[in-house]
PDB file of C-alpha atoms and ligand atoms in Angstrom:
ATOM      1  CA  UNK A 981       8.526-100.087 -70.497  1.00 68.00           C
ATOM      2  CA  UNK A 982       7.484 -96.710 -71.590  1.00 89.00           C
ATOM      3  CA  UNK A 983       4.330 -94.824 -70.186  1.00 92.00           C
ATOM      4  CA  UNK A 984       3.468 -93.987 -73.404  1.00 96.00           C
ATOM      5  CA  UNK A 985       3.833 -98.003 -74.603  1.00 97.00           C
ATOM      6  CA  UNK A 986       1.060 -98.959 -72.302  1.00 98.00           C
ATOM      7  CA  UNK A 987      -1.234 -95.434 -73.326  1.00 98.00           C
ATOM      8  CA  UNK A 988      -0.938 -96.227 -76.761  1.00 98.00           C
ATOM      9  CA  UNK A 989      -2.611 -99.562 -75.952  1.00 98.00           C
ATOM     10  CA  UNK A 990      -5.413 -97.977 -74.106  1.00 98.00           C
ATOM     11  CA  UNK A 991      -5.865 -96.244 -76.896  1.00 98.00           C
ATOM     12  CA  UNK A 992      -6.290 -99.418 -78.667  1.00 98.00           C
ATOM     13  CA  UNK A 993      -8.554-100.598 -76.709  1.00 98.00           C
ATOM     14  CA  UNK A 994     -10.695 -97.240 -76.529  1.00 98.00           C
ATOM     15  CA  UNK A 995     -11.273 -97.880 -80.310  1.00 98.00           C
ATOM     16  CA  UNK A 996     -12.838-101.186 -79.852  1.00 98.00           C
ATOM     17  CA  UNK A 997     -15.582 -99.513 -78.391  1.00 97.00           C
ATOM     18  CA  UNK A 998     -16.955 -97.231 -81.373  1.00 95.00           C
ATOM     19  CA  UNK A 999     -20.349 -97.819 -82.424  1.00 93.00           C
ATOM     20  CA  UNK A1000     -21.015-100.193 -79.702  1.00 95.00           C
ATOM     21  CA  UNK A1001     -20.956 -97.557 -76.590  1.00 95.00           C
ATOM     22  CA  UNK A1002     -24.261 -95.095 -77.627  1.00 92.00           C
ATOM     23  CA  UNK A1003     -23.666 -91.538 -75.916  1.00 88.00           C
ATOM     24  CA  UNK A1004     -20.982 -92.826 -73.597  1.00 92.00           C
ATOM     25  CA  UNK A1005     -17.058 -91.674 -74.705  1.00 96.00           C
ATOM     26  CA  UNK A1006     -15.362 -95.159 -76.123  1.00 97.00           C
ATOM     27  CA  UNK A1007     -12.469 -95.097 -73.923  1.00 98.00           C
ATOM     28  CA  UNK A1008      -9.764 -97.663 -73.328  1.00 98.00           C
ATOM     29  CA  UNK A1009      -8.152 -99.222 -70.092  1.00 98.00           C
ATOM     30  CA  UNK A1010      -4.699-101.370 -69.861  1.00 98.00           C
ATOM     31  CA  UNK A1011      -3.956-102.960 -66.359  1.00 98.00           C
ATOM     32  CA  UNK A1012      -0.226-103.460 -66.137  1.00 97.00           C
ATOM     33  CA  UNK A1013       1.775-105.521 -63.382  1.00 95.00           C
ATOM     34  CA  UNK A1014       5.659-106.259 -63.641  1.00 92.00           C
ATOM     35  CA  UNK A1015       5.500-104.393 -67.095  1.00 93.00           C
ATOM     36  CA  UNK A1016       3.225-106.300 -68.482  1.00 94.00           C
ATOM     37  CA  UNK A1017      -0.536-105.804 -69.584  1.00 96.00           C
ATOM     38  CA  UNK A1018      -2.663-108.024 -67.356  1.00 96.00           C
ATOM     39  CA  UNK A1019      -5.802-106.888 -68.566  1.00 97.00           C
ATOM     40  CA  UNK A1020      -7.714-104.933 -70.977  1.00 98.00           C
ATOM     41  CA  UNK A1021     -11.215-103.294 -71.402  1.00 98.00           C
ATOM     42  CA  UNK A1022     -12.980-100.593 -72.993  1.00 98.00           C
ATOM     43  CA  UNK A1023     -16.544 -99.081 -73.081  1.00 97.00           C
ATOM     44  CA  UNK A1024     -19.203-101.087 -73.284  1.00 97.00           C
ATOM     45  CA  UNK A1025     -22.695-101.102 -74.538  1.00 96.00           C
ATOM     46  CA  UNK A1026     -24.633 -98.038 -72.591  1.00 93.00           C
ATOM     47  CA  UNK A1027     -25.770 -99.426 -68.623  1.00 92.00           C
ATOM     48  CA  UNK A1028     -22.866-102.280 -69.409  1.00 94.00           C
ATOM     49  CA  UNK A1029     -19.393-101.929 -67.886  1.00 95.00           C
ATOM     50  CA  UNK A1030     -16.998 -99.123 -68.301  1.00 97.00           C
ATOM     51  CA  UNK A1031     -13.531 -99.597 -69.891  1.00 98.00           C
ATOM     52  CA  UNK A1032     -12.303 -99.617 -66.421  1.00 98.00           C
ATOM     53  CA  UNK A1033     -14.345-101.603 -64.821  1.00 96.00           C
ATOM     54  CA  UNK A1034     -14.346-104.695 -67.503  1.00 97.00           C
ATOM     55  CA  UNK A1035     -10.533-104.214 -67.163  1.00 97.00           C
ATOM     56  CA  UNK A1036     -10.957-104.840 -63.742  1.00 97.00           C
ATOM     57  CA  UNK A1037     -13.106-107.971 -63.912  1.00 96.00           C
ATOM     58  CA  UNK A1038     -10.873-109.191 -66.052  1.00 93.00           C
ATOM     59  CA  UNK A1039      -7.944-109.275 -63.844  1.00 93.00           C
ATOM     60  CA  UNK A1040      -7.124-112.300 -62.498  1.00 87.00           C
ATOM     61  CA  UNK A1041      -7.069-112.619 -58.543  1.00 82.00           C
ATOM     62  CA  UNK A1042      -3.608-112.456 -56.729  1.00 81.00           C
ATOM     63  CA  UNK A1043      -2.028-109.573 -59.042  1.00 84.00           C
ATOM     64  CA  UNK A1044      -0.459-106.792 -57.197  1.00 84.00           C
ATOM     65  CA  UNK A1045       1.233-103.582 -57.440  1.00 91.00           C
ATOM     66  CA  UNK A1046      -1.260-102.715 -60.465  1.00 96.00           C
ATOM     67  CA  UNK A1047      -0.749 -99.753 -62.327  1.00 97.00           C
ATOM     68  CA  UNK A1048      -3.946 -98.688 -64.942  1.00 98.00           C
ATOM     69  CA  UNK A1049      -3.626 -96.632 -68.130  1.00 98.00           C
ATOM     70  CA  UNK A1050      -6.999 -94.935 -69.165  1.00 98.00           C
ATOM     71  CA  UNK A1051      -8.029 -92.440 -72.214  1.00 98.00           C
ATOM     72  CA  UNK A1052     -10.114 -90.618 -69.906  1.00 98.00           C
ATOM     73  CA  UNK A1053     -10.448 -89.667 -66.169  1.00 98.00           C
ATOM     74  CA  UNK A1054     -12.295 -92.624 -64.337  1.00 98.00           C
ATOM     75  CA  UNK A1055     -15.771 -91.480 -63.237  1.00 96.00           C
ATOM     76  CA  UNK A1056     -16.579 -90.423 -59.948  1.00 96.00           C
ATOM     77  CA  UNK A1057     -20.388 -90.729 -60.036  1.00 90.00           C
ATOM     78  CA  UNK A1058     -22.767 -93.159 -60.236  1.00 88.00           C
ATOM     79  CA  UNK A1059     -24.318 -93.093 -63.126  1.00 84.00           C
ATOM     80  CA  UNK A1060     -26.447 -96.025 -65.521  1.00 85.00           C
ATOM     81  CA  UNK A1061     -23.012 -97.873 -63.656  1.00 87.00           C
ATOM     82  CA  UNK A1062     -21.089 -97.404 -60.696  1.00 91.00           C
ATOM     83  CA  UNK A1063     -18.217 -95.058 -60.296  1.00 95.00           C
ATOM     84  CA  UNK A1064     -14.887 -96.385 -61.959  1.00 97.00           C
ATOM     85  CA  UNK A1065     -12.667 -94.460 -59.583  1.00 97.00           C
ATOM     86  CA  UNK A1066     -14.184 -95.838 -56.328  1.00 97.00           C
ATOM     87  CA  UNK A1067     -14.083 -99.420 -58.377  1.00 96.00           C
ATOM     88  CA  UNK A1068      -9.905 -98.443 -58.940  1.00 97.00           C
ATOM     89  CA  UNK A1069      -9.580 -97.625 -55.272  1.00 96.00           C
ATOM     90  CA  UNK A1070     -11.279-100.605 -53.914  1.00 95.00           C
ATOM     91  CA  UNK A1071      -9.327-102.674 -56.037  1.00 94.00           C
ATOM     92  CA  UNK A1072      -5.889-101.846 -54.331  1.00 94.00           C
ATOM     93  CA  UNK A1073      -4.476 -99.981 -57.577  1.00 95.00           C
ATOM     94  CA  UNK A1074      -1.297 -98.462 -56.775  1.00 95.00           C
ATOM     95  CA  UNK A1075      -1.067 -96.032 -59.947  1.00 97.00           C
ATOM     96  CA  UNK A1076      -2.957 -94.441 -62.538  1.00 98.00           C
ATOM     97  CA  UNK A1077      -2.340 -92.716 -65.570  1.00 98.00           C
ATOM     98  CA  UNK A1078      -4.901 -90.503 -67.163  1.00 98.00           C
ATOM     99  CA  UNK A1079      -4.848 -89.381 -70.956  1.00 98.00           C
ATOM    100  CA  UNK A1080      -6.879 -86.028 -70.123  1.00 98.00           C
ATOM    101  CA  UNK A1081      -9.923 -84.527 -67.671  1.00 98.00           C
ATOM    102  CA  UNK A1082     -13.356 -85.912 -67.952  1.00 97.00           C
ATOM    103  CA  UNK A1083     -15.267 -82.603 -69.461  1.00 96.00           C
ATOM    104  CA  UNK A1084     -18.347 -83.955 -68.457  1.00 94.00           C
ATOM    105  CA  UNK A1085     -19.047 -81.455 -65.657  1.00 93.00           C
ATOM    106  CA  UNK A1086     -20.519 -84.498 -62.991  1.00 92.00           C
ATOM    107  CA  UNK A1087     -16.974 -85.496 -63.289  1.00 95.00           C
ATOM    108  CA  UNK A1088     -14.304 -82.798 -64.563  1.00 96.00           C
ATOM    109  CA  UNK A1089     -11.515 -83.357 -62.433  1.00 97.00           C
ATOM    110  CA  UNK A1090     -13.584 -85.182 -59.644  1.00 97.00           C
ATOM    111  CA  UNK A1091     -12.379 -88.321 -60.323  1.00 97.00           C
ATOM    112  CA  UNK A1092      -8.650 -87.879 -59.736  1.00 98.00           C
ATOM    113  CA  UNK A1093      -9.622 -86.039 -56.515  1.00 98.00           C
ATOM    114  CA  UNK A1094     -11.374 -89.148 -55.453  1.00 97.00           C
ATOM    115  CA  UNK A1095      -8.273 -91.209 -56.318  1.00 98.00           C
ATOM    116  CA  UNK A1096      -5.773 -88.937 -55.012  1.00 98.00           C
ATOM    117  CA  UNK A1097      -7.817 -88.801 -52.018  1.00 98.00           C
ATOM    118  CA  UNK A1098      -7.168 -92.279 -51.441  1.00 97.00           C
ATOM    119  CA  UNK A1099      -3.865 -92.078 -51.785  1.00 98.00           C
ATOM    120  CA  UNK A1100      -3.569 -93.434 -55.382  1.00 98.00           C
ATOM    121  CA  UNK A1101      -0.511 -91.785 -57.539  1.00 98.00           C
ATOM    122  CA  UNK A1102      -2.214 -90.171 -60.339  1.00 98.00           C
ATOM    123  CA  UNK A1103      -0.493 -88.835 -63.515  1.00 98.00           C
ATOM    124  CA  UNK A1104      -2.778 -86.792 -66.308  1.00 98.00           C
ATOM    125  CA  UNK A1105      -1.923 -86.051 -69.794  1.00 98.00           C
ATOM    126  CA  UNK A1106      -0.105 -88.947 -71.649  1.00 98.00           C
ATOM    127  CA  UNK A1107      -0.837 -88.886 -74.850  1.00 98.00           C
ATOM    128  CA  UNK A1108      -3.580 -86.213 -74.401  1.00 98.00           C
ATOM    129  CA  UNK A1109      -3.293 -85.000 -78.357  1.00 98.00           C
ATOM    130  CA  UNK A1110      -3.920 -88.535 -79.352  1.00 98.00           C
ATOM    131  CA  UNK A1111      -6.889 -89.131 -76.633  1.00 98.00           C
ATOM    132  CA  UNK A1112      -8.441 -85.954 -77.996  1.00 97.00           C
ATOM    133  CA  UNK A1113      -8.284 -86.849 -81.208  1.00 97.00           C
ATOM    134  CA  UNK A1114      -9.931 -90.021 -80.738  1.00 96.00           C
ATOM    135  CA  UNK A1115     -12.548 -88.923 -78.262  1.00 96.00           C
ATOM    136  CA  UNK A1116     -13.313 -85.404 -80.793  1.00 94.00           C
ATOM    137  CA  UNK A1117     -17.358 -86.110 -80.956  1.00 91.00           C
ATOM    138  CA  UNK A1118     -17.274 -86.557 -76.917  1.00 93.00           C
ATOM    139  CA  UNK A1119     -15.260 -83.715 -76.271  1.00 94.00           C
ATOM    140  CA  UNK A1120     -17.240 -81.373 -78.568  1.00 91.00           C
ATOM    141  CA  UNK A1121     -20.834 -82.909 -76.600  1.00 86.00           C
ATOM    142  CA  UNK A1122     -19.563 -81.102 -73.753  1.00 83.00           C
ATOM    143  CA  UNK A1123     -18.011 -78.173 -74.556  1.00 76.00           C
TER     144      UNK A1123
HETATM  145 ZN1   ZN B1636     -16.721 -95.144 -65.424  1.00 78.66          ZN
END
């Protein structure tokens, strides 16, 4: 299946989370195993999960050789939550694809670092018009 397949679906799933996510971007997360989504999640209410992290307790136990899709670069702080890339690495992830770089300066390229650090294949910029697009009032917050 095509990168782009599983993006689009992030995508998706980023949508899900407008008007419910306050001041947080409403970003989308696929989890894929065997070319198949295994698990989905998106932003949450603001101090509830990120889109990566309720992806990731969603996922049922025993899965391996996980690749995720997100709109945006995982965060590598702790903020109201706890980082999402730390939560990718300790989960074993093998892969991740990134639609573009977290502006937010806390985080602005610091959270592929921290998953590249850990030896996690990282690819950035599927889809990036289309995660743009949907992320436009985020993007402009922190230009
Ligand atoms: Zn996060």
């Amino acid at each position: 299946m095509n990168p782009d397949y599983f993006m689009r679906q992030a995508l998706n799933e980023g949508r899900k989370a407008r008007g419910i996510c306050g001041d947080n971007p409403p970003v989308g997360c696929v989890l894929v195993s065997n070319g198949l989504i295994v698990s989905r999640g998106h932003t949450g209410r603001p101090g509830e999960h990120h889109a990566e992290a309720m992806a990731l307790a969603n996922l049922q136990e025993g899965l391996n050789d996980i690749s995720a899709y997100v709109t945006l670069e995982p965060c590598s702080f702790q903020g109201r939550t706890p980082s999402c890339a730390k939560a990718l690495v300790e989960s074993g992830i093998k892969s991740v694809f990134v639609g573009i770089i977290d502006p937010d300066p806390r985080n602005n390229g610091a959270g592929i670092q921290l998953l590249e650090a850990a030896g996690v294949a990282v690819t950035v910029g599927l889809l990036a018009a289309d995660v743009e697009h949907d992320l436009g009032p985020y993007l402009l917050l922190n230009k």
